[in-house]
CSV table of C-alpha atoms in Angstrom, one decimal:
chain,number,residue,atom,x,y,z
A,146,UNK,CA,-24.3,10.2,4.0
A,147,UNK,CA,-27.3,9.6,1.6
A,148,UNK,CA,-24.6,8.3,-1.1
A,149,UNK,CA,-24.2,5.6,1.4
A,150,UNK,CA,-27.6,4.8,2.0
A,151,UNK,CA,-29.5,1.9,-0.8
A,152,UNK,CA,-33.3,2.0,-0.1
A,153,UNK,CA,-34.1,-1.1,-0.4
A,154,UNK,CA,-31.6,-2.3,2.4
A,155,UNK,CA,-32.8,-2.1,5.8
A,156,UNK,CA,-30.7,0.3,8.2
A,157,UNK,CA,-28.0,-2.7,9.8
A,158,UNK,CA,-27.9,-3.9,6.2
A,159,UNK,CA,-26.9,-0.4,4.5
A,160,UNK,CA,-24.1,-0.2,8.2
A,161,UNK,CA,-22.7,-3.2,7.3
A,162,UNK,CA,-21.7,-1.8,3.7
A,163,UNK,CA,-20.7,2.2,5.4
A,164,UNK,CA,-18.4,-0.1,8.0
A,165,UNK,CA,-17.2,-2.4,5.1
A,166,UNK,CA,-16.8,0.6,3.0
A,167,UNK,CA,-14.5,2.1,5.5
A,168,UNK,CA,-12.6,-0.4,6.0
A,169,UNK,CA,-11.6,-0.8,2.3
A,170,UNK,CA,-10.4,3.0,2.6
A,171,UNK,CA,-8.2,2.9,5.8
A,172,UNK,CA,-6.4,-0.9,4.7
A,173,UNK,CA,-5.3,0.6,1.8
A,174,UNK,CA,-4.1,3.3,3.6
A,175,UNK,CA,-2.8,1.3,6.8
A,176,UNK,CA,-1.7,-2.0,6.1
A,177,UNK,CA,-1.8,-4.9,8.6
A,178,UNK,CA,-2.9,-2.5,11.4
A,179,UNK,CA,-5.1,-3.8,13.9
A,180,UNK,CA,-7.9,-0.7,14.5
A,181,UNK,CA,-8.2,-0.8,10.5
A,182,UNK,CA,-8.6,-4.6,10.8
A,183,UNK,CA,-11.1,-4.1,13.8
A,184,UNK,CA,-13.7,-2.2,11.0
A,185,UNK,CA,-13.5,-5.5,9.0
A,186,UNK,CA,-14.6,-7.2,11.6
A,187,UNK,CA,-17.5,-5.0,12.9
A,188,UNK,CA,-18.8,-5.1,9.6
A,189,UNK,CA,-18.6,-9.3,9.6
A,190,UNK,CA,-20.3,-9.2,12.4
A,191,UNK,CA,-23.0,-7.0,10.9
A,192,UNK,CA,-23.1,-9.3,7.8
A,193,UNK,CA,-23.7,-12.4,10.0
A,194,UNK,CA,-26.8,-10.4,11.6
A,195,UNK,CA,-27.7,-9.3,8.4
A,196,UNK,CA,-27.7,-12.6,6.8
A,197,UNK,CA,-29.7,-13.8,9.8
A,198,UNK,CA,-32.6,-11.8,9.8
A,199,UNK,CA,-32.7,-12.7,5.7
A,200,UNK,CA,-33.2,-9.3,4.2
A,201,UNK,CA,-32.6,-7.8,1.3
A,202,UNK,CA,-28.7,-8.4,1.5
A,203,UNK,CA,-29.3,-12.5,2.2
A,204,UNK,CA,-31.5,-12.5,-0.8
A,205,UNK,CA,-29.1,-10.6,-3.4
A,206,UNK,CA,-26.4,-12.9,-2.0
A,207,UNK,CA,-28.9,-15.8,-2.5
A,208,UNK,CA,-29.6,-14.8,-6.1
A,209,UNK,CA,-25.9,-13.9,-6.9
A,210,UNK,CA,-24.7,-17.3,-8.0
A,211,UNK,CA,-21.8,-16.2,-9.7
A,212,UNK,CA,-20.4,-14.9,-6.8
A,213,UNK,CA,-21.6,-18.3,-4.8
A,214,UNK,CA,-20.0,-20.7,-6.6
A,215,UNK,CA,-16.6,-18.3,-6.5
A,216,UNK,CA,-17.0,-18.6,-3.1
A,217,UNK,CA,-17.2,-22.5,-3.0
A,218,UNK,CA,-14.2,-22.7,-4.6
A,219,UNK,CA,-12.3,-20.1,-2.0
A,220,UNK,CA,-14.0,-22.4,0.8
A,221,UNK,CA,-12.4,-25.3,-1.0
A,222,UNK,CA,-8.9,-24.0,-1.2
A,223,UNK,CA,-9.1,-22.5,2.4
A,224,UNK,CA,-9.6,-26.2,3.6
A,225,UNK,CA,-7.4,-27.8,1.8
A,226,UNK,CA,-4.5,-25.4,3.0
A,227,UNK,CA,-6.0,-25.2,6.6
A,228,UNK,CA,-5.0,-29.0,6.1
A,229,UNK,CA,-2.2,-28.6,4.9
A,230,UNK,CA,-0.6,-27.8,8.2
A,231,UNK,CA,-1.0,-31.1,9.2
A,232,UNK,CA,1.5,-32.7,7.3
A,233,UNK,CA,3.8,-29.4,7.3
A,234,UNK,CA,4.0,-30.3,11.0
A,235,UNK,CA,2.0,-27.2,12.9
A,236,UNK,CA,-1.5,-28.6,13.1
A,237,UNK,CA,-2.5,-26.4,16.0
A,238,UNK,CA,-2.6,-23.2,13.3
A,239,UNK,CA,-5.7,-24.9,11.0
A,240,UNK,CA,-8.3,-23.6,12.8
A,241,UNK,CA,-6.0,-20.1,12.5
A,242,UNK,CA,-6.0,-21.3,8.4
A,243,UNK,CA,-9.7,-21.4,8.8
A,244,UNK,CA,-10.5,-18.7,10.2
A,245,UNK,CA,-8.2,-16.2,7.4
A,246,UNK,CA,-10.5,-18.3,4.9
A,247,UNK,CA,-13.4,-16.9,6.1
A,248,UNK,CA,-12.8,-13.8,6.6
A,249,UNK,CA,-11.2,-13.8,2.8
A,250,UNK,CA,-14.8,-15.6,2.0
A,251,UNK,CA,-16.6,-12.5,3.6
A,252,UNK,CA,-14.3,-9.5,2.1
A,253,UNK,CA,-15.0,-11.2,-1.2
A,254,UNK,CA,-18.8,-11.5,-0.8
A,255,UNK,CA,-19.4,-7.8,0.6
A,256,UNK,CA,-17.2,-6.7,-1.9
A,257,UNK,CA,-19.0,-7.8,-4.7
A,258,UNK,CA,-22.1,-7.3,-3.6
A,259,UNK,CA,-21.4,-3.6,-2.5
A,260,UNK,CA,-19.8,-3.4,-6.0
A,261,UNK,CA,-23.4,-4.8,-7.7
A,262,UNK,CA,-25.3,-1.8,-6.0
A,263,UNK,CA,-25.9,1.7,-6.9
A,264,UNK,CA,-23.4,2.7,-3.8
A,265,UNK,CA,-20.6,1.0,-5.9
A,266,UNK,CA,-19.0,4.3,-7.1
A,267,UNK,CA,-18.6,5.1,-3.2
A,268,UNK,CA,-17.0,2.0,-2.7
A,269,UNK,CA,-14.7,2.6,-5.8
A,270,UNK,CA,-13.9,6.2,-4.6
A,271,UNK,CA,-12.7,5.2,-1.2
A,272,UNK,CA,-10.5,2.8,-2.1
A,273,UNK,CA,-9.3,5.5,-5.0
A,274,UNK,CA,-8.8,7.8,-2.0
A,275,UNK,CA,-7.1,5.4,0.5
A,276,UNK,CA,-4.4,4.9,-2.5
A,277,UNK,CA,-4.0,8.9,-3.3
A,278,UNK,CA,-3.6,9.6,0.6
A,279,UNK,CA,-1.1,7.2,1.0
A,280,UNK,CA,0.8,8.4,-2.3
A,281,UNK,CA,0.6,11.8,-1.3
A,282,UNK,CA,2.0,11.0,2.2
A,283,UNK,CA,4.9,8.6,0.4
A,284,UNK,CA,5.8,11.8,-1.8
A,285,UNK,CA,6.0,14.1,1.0
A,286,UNK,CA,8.0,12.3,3.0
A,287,UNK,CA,9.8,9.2,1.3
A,288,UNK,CA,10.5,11.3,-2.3
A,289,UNK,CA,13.7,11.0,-2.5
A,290,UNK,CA,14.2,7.3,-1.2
A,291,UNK,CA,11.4,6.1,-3.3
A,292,UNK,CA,13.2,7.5,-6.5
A,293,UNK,CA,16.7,6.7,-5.4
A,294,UNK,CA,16.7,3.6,-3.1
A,295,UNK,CA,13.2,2.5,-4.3
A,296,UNK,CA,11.9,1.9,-0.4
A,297,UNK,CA,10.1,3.4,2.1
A,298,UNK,CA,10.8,4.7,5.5
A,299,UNK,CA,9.8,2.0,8.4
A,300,UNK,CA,6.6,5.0,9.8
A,301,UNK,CA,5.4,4.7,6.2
A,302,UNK,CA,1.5,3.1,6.8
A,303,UNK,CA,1.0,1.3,3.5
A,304,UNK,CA,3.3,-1.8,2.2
A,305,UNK,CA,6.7,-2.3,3.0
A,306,UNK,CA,8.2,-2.2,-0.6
A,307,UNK,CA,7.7,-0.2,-4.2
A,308,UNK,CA,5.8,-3.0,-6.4
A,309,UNK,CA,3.2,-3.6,-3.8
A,310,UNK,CA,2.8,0.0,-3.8
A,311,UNK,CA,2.9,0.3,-7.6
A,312,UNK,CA,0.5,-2.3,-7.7
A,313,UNK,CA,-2.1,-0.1,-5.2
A,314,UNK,CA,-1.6,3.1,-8.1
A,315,UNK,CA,-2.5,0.7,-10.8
A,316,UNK,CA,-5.8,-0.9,-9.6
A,317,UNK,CA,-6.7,2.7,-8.3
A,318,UNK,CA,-6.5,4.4,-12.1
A,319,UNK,CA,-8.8,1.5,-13.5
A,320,UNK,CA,-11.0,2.3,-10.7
A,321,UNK,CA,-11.0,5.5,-11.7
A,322,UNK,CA,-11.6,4.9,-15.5
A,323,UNK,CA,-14.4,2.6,-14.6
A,324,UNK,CA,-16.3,6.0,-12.6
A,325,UNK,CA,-15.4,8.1,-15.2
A,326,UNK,CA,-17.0,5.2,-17.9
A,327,UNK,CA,-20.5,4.5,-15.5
A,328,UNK,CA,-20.9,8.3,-14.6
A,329,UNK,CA,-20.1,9.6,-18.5
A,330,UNK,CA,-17.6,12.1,-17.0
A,331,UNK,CA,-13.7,12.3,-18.4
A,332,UNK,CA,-13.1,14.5,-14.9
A,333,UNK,CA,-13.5,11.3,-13.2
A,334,UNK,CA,-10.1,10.7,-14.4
A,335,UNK,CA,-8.4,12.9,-12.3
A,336,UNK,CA,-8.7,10.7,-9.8
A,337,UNK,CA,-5.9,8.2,-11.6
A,338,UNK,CA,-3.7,11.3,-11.7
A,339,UNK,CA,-1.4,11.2,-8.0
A,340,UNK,CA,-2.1,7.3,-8.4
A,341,UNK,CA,-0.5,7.4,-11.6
A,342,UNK,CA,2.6,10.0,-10.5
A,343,UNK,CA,3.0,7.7,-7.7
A,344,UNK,CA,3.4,4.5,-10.0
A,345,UNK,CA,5.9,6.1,-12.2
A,346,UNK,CA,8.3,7.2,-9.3
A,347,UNK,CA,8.4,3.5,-8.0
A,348,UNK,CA,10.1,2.7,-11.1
A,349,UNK,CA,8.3,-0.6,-10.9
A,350,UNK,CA,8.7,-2.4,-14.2
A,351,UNK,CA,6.1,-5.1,-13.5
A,352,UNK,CA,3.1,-3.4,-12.8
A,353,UNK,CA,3.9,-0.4,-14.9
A,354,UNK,CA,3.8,-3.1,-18.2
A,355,UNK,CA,1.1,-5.1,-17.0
A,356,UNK,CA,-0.9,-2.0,-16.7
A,357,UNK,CA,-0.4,-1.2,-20.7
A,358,UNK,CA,-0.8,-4.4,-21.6
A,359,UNK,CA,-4.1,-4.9,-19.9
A,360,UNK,CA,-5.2,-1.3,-21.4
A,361,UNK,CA,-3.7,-2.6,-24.7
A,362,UNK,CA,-5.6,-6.0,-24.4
A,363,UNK,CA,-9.0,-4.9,-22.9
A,364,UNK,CA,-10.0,-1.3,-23.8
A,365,UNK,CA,-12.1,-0.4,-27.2
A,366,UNK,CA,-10.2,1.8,-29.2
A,367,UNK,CA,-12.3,4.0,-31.1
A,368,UNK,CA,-13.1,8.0,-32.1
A,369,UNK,CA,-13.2,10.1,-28.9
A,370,UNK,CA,-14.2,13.0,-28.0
A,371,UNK,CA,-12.4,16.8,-27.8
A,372,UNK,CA,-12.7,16.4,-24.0
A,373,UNK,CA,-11.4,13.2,-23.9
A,374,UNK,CA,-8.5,13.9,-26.1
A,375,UNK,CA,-7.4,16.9,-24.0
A,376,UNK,CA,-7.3,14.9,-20.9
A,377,UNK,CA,-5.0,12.2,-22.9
A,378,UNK,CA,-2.6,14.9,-24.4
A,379,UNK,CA,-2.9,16.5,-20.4
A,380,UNK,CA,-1.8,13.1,-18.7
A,381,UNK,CA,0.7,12.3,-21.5
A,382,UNK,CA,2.5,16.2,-21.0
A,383,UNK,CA,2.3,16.3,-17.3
A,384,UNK,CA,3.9,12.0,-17.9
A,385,UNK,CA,6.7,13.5,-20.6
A,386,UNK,CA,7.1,16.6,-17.8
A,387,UNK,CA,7.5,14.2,-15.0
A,388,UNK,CA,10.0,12.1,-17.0
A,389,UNK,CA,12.1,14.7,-18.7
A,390,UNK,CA,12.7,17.3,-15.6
A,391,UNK,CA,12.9,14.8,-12.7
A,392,UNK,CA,15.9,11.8,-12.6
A,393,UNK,CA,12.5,10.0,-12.4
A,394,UNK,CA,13.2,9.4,-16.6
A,395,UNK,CA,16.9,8.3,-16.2
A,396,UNK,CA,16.1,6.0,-13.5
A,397,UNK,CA,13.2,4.0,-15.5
A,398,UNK,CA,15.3,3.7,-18.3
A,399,UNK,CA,18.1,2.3,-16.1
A,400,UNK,CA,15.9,-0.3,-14.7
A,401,UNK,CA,14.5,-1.4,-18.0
A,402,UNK,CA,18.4,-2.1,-19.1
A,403,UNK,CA,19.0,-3.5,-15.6
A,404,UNK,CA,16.2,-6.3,-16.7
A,405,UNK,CA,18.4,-8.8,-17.4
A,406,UNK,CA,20.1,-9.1,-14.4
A,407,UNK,CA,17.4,-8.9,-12.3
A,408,UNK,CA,15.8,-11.6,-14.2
A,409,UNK,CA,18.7,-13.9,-13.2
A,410,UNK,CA,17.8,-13.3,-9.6
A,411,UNK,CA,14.4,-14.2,-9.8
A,412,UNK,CA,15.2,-17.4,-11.7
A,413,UNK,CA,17.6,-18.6,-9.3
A,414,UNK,CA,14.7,-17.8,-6.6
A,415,UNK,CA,12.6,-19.6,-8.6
A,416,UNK,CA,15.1,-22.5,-8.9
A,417,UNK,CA,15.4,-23.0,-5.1
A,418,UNK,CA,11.3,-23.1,-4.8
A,419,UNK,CA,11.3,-26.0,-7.4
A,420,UNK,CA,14.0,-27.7,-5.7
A,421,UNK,CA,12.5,-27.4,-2.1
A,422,UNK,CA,9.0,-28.6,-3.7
A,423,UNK,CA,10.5,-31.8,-4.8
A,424,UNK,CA,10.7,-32.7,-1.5
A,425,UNK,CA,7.1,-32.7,-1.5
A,426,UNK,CA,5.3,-31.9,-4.9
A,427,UNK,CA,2.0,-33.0,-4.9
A,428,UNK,CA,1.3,-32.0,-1.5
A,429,UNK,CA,3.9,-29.0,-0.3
A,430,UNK,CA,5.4,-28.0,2.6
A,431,UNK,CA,2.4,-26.5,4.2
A,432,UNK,CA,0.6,-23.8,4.6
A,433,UNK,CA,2.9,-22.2,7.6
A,434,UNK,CA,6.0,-23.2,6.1
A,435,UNK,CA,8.4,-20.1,5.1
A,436,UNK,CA,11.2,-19.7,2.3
A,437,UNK,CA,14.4,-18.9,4.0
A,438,UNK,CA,17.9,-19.3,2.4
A,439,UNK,CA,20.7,-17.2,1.2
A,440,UNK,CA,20.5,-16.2,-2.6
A,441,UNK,CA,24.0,-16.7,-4.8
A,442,UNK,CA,24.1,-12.6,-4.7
A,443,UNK,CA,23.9,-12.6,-0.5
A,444,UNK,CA,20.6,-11.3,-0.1
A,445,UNK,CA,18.3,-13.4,2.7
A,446,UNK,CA,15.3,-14.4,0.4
A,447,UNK,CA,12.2,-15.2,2.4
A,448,UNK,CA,9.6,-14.5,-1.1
A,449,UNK,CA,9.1,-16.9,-3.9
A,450,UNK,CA,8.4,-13.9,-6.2
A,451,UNK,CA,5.2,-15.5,-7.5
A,452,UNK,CA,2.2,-16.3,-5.7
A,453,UNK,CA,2.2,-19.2,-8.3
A,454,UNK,CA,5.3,-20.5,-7.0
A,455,UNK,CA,4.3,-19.3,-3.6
A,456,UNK,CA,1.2,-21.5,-3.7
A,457,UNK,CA,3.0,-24.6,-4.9
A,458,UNK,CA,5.7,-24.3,-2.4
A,459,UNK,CA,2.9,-24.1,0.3
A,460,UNK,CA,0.1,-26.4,-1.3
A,461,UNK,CA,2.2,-28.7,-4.2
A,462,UNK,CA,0.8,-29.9,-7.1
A,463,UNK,CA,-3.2,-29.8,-5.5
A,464,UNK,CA,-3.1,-26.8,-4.1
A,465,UNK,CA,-1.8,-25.2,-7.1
A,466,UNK,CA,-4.4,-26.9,-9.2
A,467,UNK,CA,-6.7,-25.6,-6.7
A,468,UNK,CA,-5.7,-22.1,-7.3
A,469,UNK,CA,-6.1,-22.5,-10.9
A,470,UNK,CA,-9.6,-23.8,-10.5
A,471,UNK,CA,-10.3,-20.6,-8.9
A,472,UNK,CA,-8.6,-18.5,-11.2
A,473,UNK,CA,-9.6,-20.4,-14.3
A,474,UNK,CA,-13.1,-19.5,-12.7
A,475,UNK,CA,-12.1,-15.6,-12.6
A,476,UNK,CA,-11.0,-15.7,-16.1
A,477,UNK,CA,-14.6,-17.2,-17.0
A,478,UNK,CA,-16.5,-14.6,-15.1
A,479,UNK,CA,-14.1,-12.2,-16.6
A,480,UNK,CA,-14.6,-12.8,-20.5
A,481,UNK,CA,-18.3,-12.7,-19.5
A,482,UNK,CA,-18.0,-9.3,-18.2
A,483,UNK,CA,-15.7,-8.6,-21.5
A,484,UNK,CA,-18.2,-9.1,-23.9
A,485,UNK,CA,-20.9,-7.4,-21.4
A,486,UNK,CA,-18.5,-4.4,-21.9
A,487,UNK,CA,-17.1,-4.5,-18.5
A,488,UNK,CA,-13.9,-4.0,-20.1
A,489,UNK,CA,-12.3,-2.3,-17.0
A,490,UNK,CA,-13.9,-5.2,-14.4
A,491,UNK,CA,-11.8,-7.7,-17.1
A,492,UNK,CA,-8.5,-5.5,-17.1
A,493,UNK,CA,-8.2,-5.3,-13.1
A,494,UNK,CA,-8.5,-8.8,-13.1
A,495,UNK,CA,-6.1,-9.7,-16.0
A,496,UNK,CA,-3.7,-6.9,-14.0
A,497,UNK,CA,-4.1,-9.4,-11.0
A,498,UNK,CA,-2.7,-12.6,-12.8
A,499,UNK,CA,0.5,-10.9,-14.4
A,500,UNK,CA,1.2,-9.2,-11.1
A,501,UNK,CA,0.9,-12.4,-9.5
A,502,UNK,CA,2.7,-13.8,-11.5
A,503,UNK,CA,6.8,-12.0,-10.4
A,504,UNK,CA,5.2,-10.4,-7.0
A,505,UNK,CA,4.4,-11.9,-3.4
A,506,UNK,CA,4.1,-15.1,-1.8
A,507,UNK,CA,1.3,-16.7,-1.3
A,508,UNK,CA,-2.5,-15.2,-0.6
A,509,UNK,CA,-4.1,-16.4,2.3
A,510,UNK,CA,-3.7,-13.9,5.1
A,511,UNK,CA,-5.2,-11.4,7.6
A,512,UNK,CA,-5.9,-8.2,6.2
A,513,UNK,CA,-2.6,-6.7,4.3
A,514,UNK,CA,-1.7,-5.8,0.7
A,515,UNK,CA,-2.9,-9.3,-0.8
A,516,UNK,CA,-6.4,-8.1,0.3
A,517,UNK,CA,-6.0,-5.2,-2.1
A,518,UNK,CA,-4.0,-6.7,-4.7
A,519,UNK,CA,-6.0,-10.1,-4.8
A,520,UNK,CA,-9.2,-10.9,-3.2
A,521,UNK,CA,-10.4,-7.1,-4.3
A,522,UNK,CA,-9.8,-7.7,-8.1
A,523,UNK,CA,-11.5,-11.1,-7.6
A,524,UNK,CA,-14.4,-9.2,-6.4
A,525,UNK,CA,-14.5,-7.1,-8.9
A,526,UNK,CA,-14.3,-9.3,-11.5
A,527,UNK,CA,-17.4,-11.9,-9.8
A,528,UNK,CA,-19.5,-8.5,-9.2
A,529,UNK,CA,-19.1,-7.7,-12.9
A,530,UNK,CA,-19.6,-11.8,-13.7
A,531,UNK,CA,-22.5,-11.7,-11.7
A,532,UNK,CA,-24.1,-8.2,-13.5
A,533,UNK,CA,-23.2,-9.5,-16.9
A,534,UNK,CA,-24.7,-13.0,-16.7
A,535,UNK,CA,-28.3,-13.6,-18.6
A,536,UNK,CA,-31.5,-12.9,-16.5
C-alpha cells in the first residue's frame, strides 16, 4: 500500500488516485461493465472533494497548464458534439453528451496527473496487468478461435473484436519499456512479454505495423548493453518459436497477402461515410446518429473504420477540425516530450493516431475500449508535455 501513498497528498487526495488507479486496472480488464465503471465514479467524486478543499492535487492541477489547456480543447469538442444532437434530431441526449464529456475531461486529468507523480509506475503496472490478465484468460479459453476465426467468445470480459485487443497488447509493452527506462531495469520488460504473445496471435496487421513503426520512428538506437541484448535475442527466439511451431506464422503471412482485399472493403466503407456526409458536411449527422447499411460483400456495417471518418460523419467538417485542434495539440505536447527524451510518452501517442486512423468509430463514450485506446494515450502524452515543458 505505501507504493500508493505520495506524501505530500493529503489522505482523500492519495484515495482518489488508489480508486482511480483501480479503475484503470479492472476497465481494461472488463470493458463497459458497470461495477468497473462505478470505481470511476467514486473516484470523480473524490476528485470533486479534493478539488474543493484546494490541496495539494487542486494546486498541481492549477500549475499543470499543459494538461489545462488540453482539457479546454476536450471541453470545446464535448460541447460542440453535445450540440450536435440538436440538429441530428435527439436533443434530449445533450445533457447525456455532456455528461460522457466530463467524465472523459476527468479520466484525462487524473490520468495525467497520477502519471506526473512518483506513484506513476503503479499506475503504469496496473494497467500492464489488467491487459496480461485479460490475455491470459483470452489464451486459455478463446486460443483456438482467436487464431483461427480471429474473435472471441461472447463471456470474454475485454472488447468484442481482435484489433481492439491487439491495440490493448501494444500500449501495454510501451508501458512496459517506459518502467524498464525510469527504473534502469531491462526485467521490466517482461512485463511486454504475454502482451506481446497476445498481439501476435490476433494476427492484427494494423496495430502490429503501427507498433514498429512508432519503435522505428521514436526510439534512440544506439550501443546496448549484454543484458539488454540477451533480452532482445530472448524476445526475438521465443517471437521466431511462436511463429515457426504454431499455424500462428502461416496465418500472419496469409493476412499480410490477404491486404489487398481487405483494403477494398474498407474503401468502399469509407466511400459510403463520404457519401452520407454530403448530406451534411460541415455540420454532420450528429452525435447519436449510427452507420447502418449493407456492404457490396453482405456484411451489416455499423463502423466507419476510422475515428477520423467516424468523427466527420458524426460532427462534419467542424467537428473534425475540432478533433484536429486537439490532436494537432497532442502532437505539440508530444515533440516536446520527444526532445525531453520521453521517447516512449511520444510513441504511445503516435501509436494512437495510426490506430485511429483504420479502427473504431468515433470517441466520445462511457467507459469502454476508446478509454484505453484514446483518452489514456492522450494522457500520457499531456503528463509527459506537462514534465517536459521549461520551469
Amino acid at each position: 500500500m505505501s507504493m500508493l501513498l505520495i506524501k505530500k497528498y493529503s489522505r482523500l487526495e492519495n484515495v482518489t488516485l488508489i480508486m482511480f488507479t483501480a479503475f484503470l486496472f479492472f476497465s481494461t480488464l472488463f470493458c463497459n461493465v458497470t461495477k468497473v465503471n462505478n470505481l470511476f465514479h467514486l473516484s470523480c467524486g473524490l476528485l470533486l472533494l479534493s478539488l474543493l478543499f484546494r490541496g495539494q492535487l487542486y494546486r498541481d492541477a492549477q500549475q499543470d497548464r499543459v494538461t489545462l489547456r488540453g482539457l479546454g480543447l476536450i471541453a470545446l469538442m464535448a460541447v460542440y458534439f453535445a450540440l450536435s444532437n440538436i440538429w441530428g434530431g435527439d436533443a434530449g441526449e445533450t445533457i447525456s453528451t455532456l455528461t460522457h464529456g466530463v467524465y472523459l475531461i476527468i479520466f484525462t486529468l487524473l490520468g495525467s496527473l497520477a502519471l506526473q507523480n512518483i506513484s506513476r509506475h503503479t499506475l503504469m503496472v496496473a494497467a500492464i496487468a489488467g491487459v496480461t490478465v485479460l490475455s491470459v484468460f483470452t489464451i486459455a479459453t478463446d486460443a483456438s478461435k482467436v487464431i483461427y476465426l480471429r474473435k472471441v467468445s461472447e463471456f470474454n470480459p475485454g472488447p468484442d473484436n481482435v484489433i481492439d485487443l491487439a491495440g490493448y497488447c501494444a500500449i501495454a509493452i510501451m508501458l512496459s519499456m517506459i518502467i524498464a527506462r525510469e527504473r534502469r531495469r531491462v526485467g521490466y520488460l517482461l512485463l511486454a512479454v504475454i502482451p506481446a504473445v497476445m498481439l501476435v496471435m490476433t494476427q492484427s496487421r494494423g496495430p502490429l505495423l503501427a507498433l514498429v513503426l512508432v519503435m522505428l520512428a521514436t526510439l534512440r538506437w544506439r550501443r546496448s548493453t549484454p543484458r539488454a541484448m540477451g533480452f532482445a535475442v530472448l524476445l526475438a527466439l521465443l517471437a521466431a518459436l511462436l511463429l515457426i511451431f504454431t499455424p500462428v506464422g502461416d496465418l500472419l503471412l496469409m493476412r499480410f497477402e490477404s491486404l489487398s482485399n481487405e483494403s477494398g472493403l474498407r474503401l468502399s466503407i469509407w466511400h459510403h461515410v463520404l457519401a452520407e456526409v454530403g448530406l451534411r458536411p460541415w455540420l454532420g449527422l450528429g452525435f447519436n446518429h449510427e452507420l447502418n447499411f449493407i456492404n457490396y460483400d453482405g456484411t451489416h456495417i455499423s463502423t466507419a473504420h476510422s475515428v477520423y471518418l467516424g468523427t466527420l460523419y458524426k460532427g462534419g467538417v467542424i467537428g473534425l477540425a475540432l478533433l484536429a485542434l486537439l490532436l494537432g495539440y497532442g502532437l505539440l505536447c508530444a515533440l516536446r516530450a520527444f526532445r525531453a527524451g520521453y521517447r516512449l510518452e511520444a510513441a504511445i501517442y503516435l501509436f494512437m493516431l495510426l490506430f485511429i486512423a483504420s479502427q473504431g468509430m468515433f470517441m466520445i463514450s462511457n467507459p469502454r475500449e476508446t478509454w484505453i485506446l484514446f483518452w489514456l494515450p492522450l494522457a500520457v502524452v499531456f503528463s509527459a508535455g506537462s514534465r517536459a515543458a521549461p520551469g
